[in-house]
XYZ file of C-alpha atoms in Angstrom:
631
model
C -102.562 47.484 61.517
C -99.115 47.220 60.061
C -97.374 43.796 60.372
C -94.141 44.498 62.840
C -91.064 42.668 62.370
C -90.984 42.642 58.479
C -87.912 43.015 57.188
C -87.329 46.156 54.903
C -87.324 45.899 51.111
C -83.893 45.868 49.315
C -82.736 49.194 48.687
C -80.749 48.208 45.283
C -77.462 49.075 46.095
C -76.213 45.520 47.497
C -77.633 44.753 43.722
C -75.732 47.035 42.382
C -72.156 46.148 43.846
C -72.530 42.536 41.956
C -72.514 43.514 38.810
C -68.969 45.695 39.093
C -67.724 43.057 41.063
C -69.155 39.987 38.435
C -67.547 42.595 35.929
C -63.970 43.042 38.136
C -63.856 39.319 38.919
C -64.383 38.161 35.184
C -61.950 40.576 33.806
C -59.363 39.676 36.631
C -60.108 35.528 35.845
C -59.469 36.174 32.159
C -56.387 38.768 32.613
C -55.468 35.303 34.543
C -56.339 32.648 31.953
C -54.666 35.521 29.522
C -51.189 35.844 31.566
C -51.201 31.436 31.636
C -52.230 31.170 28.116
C -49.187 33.714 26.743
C -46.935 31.537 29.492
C -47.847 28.274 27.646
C -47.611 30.299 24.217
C -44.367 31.523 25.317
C -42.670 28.525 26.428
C -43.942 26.702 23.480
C -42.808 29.797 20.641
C -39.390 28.703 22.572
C -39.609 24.451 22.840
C -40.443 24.342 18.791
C -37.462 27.341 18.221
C -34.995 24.783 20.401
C -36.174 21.576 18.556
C -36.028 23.290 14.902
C -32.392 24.664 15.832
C -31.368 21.164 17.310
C -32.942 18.976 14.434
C -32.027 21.181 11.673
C -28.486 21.634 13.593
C -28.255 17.625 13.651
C -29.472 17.192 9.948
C -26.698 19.670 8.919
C -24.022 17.871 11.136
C -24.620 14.059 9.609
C -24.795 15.792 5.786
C -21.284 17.131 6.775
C -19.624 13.747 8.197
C -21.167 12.031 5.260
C -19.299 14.404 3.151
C -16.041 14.256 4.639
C -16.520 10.477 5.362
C -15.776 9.991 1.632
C -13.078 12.558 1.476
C -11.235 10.410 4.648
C -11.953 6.993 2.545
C -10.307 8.109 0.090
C -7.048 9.415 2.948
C -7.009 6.285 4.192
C -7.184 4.080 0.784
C -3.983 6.511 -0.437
C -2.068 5.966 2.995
C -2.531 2.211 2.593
C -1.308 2.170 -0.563
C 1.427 4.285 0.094
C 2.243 2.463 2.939
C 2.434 -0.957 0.993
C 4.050 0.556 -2.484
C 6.177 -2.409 -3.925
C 8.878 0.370 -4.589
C 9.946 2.413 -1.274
C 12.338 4.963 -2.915
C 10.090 5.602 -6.180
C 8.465 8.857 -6.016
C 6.744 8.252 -9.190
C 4.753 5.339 -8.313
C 3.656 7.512 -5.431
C 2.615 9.922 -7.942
C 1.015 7.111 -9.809
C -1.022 5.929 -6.526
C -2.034 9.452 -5.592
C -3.384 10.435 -9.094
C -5.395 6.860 -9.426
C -7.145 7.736 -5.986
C -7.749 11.036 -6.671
C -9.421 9.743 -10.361
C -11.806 7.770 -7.746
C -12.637 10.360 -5.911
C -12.951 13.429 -8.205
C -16.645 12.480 -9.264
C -17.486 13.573 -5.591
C -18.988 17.238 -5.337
C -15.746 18.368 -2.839
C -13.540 17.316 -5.628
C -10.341 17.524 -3.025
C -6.803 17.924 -4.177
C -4.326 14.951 -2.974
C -1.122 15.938 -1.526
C 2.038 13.652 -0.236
C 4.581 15.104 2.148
C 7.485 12.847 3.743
C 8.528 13.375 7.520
C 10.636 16.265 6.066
C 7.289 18.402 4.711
C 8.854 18.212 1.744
C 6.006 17.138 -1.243
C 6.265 13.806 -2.526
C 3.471 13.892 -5.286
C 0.145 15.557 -5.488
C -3.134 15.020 -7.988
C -2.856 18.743 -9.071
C -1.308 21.941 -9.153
C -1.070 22.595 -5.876
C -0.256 26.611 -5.337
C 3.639 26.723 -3.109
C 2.150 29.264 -0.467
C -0.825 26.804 -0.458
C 1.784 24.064 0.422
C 3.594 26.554 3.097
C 0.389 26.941 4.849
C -0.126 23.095 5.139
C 3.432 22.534 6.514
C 3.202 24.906 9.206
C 0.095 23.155 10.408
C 1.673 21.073 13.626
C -0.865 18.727 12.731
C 0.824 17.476 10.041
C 4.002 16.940 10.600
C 4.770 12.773 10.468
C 5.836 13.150 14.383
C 2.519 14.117 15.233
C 0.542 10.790 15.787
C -1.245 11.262 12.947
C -0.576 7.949 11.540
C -2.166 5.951 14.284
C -4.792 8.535 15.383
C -8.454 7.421 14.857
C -9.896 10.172 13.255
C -8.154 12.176 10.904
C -6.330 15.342 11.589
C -8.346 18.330 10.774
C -6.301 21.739 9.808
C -7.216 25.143 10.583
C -8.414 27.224 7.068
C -5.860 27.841 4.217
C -5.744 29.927 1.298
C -2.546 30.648 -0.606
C -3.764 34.000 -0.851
C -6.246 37.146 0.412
C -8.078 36.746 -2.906
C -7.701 32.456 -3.243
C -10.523 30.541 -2.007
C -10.328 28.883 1.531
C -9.300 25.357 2.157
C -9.345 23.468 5.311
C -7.125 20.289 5.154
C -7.500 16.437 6.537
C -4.797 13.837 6.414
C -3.679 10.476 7.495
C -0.008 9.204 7.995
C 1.747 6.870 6.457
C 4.373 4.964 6.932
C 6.476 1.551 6.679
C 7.009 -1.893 6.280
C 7.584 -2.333 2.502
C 6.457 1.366 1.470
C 7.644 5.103 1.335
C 8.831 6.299 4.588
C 6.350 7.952 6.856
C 4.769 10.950 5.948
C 1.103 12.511 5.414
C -1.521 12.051 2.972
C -3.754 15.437 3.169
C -6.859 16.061 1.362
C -7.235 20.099 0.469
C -11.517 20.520 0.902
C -12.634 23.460 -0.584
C -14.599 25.410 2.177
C -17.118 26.823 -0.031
C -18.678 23.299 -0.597
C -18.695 22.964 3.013
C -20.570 26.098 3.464
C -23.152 25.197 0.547
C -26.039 23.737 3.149
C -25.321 26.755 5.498
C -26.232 29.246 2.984
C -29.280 27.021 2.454
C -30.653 27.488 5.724
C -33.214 30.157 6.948
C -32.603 31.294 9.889
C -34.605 35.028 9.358
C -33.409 38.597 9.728
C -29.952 38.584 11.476
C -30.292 34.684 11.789
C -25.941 33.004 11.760
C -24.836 29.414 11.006
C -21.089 28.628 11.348
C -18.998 25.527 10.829
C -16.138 25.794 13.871
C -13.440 23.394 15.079
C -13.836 22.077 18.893
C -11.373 24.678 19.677
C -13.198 27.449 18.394
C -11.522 28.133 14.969
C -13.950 29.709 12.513
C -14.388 27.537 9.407
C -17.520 28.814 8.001
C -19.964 31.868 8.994
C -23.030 32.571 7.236
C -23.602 35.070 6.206
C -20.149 36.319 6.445
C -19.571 39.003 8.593
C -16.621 40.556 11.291
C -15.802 37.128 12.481
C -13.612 36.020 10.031
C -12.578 32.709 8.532
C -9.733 31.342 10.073
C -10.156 33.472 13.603
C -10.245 32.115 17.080
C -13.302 32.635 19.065
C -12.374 34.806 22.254
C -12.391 32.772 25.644
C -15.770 34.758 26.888
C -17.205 34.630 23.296
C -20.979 33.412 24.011
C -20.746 30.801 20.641
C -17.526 29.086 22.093
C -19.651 29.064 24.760
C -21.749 27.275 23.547
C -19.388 24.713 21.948
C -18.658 23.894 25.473
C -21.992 22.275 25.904
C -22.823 20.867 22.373
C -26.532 19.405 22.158
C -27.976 21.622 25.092
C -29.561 25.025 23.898
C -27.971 28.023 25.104
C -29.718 31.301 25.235
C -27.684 34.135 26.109
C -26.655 37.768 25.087
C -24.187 38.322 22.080
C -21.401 40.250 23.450
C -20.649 40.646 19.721
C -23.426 42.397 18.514
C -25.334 42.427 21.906
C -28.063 40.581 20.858
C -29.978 37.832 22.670
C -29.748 34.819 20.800
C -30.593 30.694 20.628
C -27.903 29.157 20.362
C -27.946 25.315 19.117
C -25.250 23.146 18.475
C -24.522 19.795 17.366
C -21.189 18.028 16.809
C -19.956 16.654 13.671
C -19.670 12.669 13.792
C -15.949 11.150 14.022
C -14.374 14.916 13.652
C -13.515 17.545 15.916
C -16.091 19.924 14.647
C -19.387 21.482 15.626
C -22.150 23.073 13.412
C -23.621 26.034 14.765
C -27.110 27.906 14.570
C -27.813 31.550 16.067
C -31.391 32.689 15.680
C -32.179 36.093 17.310
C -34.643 36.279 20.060
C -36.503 39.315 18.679
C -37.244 36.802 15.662
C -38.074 33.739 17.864
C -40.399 36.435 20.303
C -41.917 38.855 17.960
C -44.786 36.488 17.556
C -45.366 35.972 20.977
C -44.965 40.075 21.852
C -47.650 40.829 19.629
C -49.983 38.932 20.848
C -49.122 39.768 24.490
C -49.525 43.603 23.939
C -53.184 42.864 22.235
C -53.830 40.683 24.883
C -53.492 43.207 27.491
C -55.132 45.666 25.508
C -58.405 43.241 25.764
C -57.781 42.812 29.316
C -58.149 46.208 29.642
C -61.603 46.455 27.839
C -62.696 43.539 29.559
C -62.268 45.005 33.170
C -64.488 48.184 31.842
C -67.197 46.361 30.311
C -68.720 42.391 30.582
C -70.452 42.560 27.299
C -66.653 43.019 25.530
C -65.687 40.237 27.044
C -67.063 37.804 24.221
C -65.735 39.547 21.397
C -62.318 39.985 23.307
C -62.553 36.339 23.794
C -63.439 35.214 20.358
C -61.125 37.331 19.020
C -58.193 35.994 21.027
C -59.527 32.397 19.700
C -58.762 33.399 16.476
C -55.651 35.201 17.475
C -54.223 31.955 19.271
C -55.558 30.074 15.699
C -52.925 32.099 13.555
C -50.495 31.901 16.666
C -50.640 27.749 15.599
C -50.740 28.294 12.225
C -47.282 30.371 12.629
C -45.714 27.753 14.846
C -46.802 24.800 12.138
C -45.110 26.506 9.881
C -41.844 27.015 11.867
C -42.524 23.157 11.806
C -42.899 23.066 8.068
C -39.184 24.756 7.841
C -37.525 21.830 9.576
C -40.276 19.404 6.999
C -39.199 21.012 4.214
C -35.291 20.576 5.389
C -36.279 16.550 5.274
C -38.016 16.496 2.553
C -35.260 17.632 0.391
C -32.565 15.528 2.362
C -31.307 12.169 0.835
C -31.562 10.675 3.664
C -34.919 9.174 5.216
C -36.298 11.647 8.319
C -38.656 9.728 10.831
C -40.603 10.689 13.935
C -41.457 8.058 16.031
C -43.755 7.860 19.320
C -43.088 6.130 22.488
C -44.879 3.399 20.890
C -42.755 2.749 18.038
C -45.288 3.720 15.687
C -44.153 6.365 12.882
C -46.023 9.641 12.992
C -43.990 11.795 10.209
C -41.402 9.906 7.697
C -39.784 12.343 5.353
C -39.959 11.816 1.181
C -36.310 10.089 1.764
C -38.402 6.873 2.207
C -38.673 6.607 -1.614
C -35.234 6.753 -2.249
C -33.799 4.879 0.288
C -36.783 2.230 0.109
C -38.780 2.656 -2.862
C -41.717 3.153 -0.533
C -44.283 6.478 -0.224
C -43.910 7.857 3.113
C -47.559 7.719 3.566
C -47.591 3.855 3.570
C -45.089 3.958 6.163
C -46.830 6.502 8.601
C -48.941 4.975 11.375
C -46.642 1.850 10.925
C -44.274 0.472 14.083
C -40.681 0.313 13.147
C -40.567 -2.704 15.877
C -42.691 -4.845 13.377
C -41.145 -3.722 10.220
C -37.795 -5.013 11.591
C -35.293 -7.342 9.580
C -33.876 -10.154 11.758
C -31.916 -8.738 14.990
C -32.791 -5.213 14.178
C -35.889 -5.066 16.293
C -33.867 -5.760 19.507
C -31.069 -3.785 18.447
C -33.825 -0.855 18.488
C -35.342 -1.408 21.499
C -32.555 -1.461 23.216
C -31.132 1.713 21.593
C -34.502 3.305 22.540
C -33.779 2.528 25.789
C -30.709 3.229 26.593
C -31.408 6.857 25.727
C -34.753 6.881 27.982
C -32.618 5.740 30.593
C -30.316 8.784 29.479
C -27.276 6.452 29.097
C -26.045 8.471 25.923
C -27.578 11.200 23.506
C -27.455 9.576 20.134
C -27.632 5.976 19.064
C -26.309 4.463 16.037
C -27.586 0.853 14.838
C -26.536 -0.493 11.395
C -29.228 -2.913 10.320
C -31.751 -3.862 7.058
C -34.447 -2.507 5.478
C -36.434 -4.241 2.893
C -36.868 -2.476 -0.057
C -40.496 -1.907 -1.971
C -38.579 -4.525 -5.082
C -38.049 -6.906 -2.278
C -34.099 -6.709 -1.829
C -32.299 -5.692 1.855
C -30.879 -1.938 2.089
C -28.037 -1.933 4.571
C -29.266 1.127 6.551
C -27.171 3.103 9.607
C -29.708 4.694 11.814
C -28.719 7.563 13.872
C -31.807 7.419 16.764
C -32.225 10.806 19.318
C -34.756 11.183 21.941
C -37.300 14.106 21.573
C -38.519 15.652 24.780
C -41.415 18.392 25.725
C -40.590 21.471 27.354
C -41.195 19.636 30.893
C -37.926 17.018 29.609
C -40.818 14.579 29.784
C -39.720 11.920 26.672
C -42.203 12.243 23.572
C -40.192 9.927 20.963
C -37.303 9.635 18.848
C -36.536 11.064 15.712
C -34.790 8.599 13.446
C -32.324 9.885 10.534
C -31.822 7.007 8.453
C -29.099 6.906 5.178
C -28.519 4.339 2.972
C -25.202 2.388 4.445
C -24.102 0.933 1.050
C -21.613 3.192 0.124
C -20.006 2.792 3.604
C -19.804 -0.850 3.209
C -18.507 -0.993 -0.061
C -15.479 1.642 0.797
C -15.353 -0.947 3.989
C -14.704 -3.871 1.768
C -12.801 -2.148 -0.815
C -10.516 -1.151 1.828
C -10.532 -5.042 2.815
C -9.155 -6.346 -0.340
C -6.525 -3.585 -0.732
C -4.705 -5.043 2.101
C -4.705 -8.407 0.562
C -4.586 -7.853 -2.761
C -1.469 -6.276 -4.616
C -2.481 -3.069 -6.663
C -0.384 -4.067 -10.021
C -1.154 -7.253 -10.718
C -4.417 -7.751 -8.813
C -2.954 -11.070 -7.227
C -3.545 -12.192 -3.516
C -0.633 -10.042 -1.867
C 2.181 -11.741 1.119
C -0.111 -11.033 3.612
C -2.872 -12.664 1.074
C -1.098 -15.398 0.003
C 0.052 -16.733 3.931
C -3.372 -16.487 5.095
C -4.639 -18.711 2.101
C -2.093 -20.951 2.987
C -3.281 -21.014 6.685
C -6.651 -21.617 5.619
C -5.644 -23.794 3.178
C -3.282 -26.229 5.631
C -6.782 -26.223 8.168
C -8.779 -27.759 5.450
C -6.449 -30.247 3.952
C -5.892 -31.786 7.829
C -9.471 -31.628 8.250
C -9.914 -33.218 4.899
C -7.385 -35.581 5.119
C -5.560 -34.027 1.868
C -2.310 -33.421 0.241
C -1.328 -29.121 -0.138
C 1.045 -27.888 -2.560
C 2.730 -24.922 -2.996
C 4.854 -23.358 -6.578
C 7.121 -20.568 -6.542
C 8.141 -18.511 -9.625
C 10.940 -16.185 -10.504
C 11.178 -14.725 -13.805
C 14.714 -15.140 -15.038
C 15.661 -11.983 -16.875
C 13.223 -9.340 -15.019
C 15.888 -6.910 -13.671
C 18.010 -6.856 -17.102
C 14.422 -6.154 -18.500
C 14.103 -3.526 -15.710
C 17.698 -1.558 -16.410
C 17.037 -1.661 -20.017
C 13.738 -0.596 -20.585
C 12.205 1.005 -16.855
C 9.914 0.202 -14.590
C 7.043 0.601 -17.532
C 8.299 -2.806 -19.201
C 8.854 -4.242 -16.014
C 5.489 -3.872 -14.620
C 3.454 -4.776 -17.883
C 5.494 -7.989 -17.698
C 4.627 -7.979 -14.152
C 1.028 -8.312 -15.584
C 1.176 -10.573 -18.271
C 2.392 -13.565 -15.915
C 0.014 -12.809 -13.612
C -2.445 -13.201 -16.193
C -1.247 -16.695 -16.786
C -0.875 -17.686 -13.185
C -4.798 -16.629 -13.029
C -5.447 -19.268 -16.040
C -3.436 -21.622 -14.334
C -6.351 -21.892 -11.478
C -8.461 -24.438 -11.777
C -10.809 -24.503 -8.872
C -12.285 -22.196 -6.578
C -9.907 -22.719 -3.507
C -6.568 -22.223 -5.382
C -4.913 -18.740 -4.912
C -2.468 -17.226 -7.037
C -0.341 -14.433 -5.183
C 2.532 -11.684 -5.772
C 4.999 -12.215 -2.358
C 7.108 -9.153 -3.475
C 9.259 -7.855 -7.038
C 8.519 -10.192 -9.435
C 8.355 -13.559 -7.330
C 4.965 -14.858 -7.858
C 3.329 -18.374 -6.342
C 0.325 -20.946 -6.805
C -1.505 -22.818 -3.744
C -3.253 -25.756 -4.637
C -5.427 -28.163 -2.206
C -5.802 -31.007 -3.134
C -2.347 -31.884 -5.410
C 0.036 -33.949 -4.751
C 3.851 -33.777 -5.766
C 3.059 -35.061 -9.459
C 0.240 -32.640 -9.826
C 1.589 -29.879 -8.540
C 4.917 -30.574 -11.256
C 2.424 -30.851 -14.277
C 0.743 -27.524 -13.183
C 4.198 -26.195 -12.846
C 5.888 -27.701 -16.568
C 2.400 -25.993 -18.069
C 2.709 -22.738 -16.320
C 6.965 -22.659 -17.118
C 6.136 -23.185 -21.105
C 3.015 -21.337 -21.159
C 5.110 -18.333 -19.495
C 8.118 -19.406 -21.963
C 5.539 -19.570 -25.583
C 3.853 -15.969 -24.605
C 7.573 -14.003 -23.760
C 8.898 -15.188 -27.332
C 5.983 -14.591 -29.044
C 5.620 -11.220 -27.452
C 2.171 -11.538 -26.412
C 3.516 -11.597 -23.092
C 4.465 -7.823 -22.490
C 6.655 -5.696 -25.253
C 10.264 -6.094 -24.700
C 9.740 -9.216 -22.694
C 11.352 -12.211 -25.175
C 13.993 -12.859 -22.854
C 11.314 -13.569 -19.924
C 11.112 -17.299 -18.266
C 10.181 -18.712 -15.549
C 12.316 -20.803 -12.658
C 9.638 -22.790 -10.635
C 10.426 -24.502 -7.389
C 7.325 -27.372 -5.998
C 6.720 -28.263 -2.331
C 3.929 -30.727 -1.404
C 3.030 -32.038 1.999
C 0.489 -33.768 3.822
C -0.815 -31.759 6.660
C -1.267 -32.636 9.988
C -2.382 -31.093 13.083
C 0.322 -31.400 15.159
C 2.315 -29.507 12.690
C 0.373 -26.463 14.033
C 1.387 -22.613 12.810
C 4.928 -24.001 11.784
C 3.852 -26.402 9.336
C 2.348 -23.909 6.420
C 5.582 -22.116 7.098
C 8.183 -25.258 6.354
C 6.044 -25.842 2.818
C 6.606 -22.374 2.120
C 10.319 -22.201 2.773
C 10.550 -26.337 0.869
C 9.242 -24.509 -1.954
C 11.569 -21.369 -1.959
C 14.304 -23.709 -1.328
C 13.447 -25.799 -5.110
C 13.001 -22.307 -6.566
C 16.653 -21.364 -5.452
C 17.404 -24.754 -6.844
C 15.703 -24.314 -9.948
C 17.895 -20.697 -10.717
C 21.088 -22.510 -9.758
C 20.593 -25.329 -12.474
C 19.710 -23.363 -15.637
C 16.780 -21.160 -14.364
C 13.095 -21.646 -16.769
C 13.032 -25.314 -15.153
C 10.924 -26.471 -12.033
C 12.459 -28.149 -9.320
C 10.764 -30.169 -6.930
C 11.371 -29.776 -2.761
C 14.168 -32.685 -1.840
């Protein structure tokens, strides 16, 4: 008998429906994982295009204040010279002044012509030929006019482009006022940059088919374009223009549609340290994208096959391994174009993780150190530190995790691989993923000598007088400040000399300024002689009065110095190994000596000064080429 209640047997078709559905279901999970994996491939084609436009944009913007740095040293050496010329009237030792700091700064690859207006505009001197429509185009800049502020502005005043004609090679102009006490009335010292060294790195940079660079002015004036094109040199970028823009928010990408060309473009940005300008980079979409496209459309395409058949599925799936292989082989080498930009830079490039430890240091690291960056990588920067500089990094670091500013500059040391400190100046931004979640900093660090040494040069120009490379007024009082401190401390006597040279301003009339200033030279050459320790200071206080300040002498040593210096001075004019033309040259010397005190406070170097002018005075009334002590 048949059993009842059995259940039937499967008929197959419930069977069948899995394998469809398996099929359906797989197809639909991987057109999933396929639509999230060209998300992620998107968003990152984008992240590495915004961090290669803002690092290269960066790198580009600290070459060009570098640049111009030394083109403004050399401004502001010229104004202070010009501001402090012995001679206020004499346009040819302005001519002199210009030309010698122009010779200092023509070995520099900008090679700038010097020019000199007065309040006027009209030219006082200039290192060169300087073309007149050239000149025209410079005094119409409002800019530069002496009433402008220029003289006591921070940063120097930047033109907009000049040529002195359609065919004549730009120029864009900087300059620095001058002005009184004791110089050439005030007027503007303007260094003419040629704009085709400026746009040297731009050209350099490879941005792909229809990729732009341009060098623009905070207010939107067009500098430099590369390549050049319909936006011309010297234009002003429209109010709606997408690039100006974009100079609105420097440091934050921008992508948005050319209204130019109307092309969507990424657009990065990154101002120029200490000037009003902003480097620009415009890379086209379709370049950024195309990448990412293909692979989307091939994508789909598997998707496709995958949803008609499971078995496809593997090869679909291997072959979009390999596809997402080349898709990281592509972005490392969009990677490698911002490398390569480093590792031809002077300056030393460094990547460095949360942890401080170095994960990519550029080739600059054996310039700048004399160390391989491979012995560097893998190294913290904390550790490596010279004195203070490890909490002067941390706390840089941190103020820009904390967001409290977007760049960081920290001058510090670095010991070099031959043992000796490099002053460095490190310019420290944070790196962030696409998520703004912080990954690091990258470090661009340059060799700070230079600076330092304009710094200092700068230093003893304003206490040192140009002709005769004696301790100027300003010198000279604050040595005798210092000077007064020590002797009180000390519990010693201070003296002072005066000179005059009898017979400088017949010498003068007779034979020029020429004659005047070698003999100018040749007593300062014996005042220098006269020195005999380290703390005694020989100084120019204005035309040809010169002076000696000895710690440590009393009245009778201060007269023997004097009687030595008076016939030295006298032996050398008559035997005309003082200056040509000089014979008639001697010397009227007045002495002052005190014993300082404390209570004499900020008056008492003053009285010893005046003591001492008043026995000079003395001296020329008796005979002159005598020394006269202080009654």
């Amino acid at each position: 008998m048949p059993r009842t209640g059995s259940s039937p047997p499967p008929s197959g078709r419930t069977a069948s429906w899995g394998v469809p559905t398996a099929l359906l279901l797989a197809g639909l999970a991987f057109a999933a994982a396929s639509a999230l994996a060209l998300n992620s491939m998107h968003q990152a084609v984008w992240r590495e295009a915004e961090n290669r436009g803002h690092e290269v944009a960066l790198t580009l913007a600290h070459g060009i204040a570098r640049d111009l740095a030394r083109v403004d040293v050399t401004l502001r050496a010229t104004a202070f010279a010009l501001g402090r010329a012995d001679h206020g009237e004499d346009f040819m030792e302005a001519q002199r002044l210009v030309r010698d700091h122009a010779a200092q700064a023509s070995a520099d690859r900008l090679v700038p012509d010097l020019v000199v207006l007065d309040a006027a505009g009209r030219m006082l001197a200039s290192s060169g030929a300087v073309p007149d429509a050239l000149l025209e185009a410079l005094r119409a800049e409002a800019a530069f006019r002496a009433d402008a502020g220029v003289a006591t502005a921070p940063t120097p005043a930047l033109s907009r482009p000049l040529r002195a004609a359609p065919d004549e090679p730009w120029h864009v102009a900087l300059g620095r006022g001058f002005g009184p006490p004791g110089g050439l009335s005030a007027g503007i010292v303007a260094a003419l940059v040629p704009l085709e060294a400026l746009a040297m790195p731009l050209s350099r940079i490879d941005l792909g088919p229809d990729g732009l660079a341009a060098l623009l002015r905070s207010d939107g004036v067009v500098l430099v374009r590369e390549p050049p094109g319909r936006t011309e040199v010297g234009s002003t970028l429209r109010p709606d223009a997408r690039l100006r823009q974009a100079i609105g928010q420097v440091g934050v990408p921008l992508v948005a549609t050319s209204r130019f060309d109307q092309q969507q473009r990424l657009y990065s940005t990154e101002n120029v340290p200490g000037l009003p300008l902003v480097v620009a980079l415009m890379d086209p979409a379709e370049h950024i994208t195309a990448r990412w496209q293909r692979d989307a459309l091939l994508l789909a395409g598997a998707d496709a096959c995958l949803l008609a058949t499971l078995a496809a599925a593997g090869l679909l799936l291997d072959r979009e391994r390999r596809r997402r292989a080349a898709g990281a082989a592509e972005l490392a080498a969009s990677v490698h174009d911002f490398t390569m930009l480093a590792e031809h830079a002077s300056d030393m490039t460094v990547r460095v993780g949360l942890d401080g430890v170095r994960t990519y240091v550029s080739p600059g690291a054996l310039r700048l150190l004399g160390r391989p960056p491979e012995d560097m990588v893998g190294r913290s920067v904390f550790a490596e530190a010279q004195d203070d500089a490890d909490q002067k990094l941390r706390a840089a670091g941190a103020r820009l995790l904390a967001g409290e500013s977007d760049i960081e500059i920290v001058l510090h040391t670095m010991r070099h691989a031959h043992g000796h400190d490099v002053p460095v100046e490190t310019a420290l931004r944070l790196m962030r993923d696409g998520a703004g979640r912080p990954l690091g900093w990258v470090a661009v660090n340059r060799d700070n000598s230079a600076r330092l040494a304009a710094e200092a040069a700068l230093q003893q120009a304003a206490s040192h007088d140009t002709l005769t490379g004696l301790a100027n007024r300003r010198g000279f009082e604050d040595a005798l400040a210092k000077a007064w401190a020590r002797c009180t401390a000390a519990s010693l006597p201070l003296a002072v000399l005066l000179l005059d040279l009898d017979g400088f301003k017949a010498l003068n009339d007779a034979h020029g300024h020429p004659a005047g200033d070698a003999a100018l030279r040749g007593v300062a050459t014996r005042l220098r002689a006269s020195l005999r320790r380290s703390d005694e200071v020989a100084g120019r206080l204005g035309g040809d009065e010169m002076a000696l300040l000895l710690p440590g002498a009393n009245t009778e040593d201060a007269r023997a110095v004097a009687e030595r210096l008076r016939a030295m001075i006298e032996v050398a004019a008559r035997s005309g190994q003082l200056a040509p033309r000089a014979e008639r040259i001697s010397a009227s010397i007045g002495v002052a000596s005190a014993w300082p005190t404390a209570t004499a406070g900020a008056a008492g170097p003053s009285a010893l000064l005046a003591d001492a002018d008043a026995a000079l005075y003395r001296a020329k009334r008796e005979g002159r080429n005598c020394v006269r002590l202080a009654a």
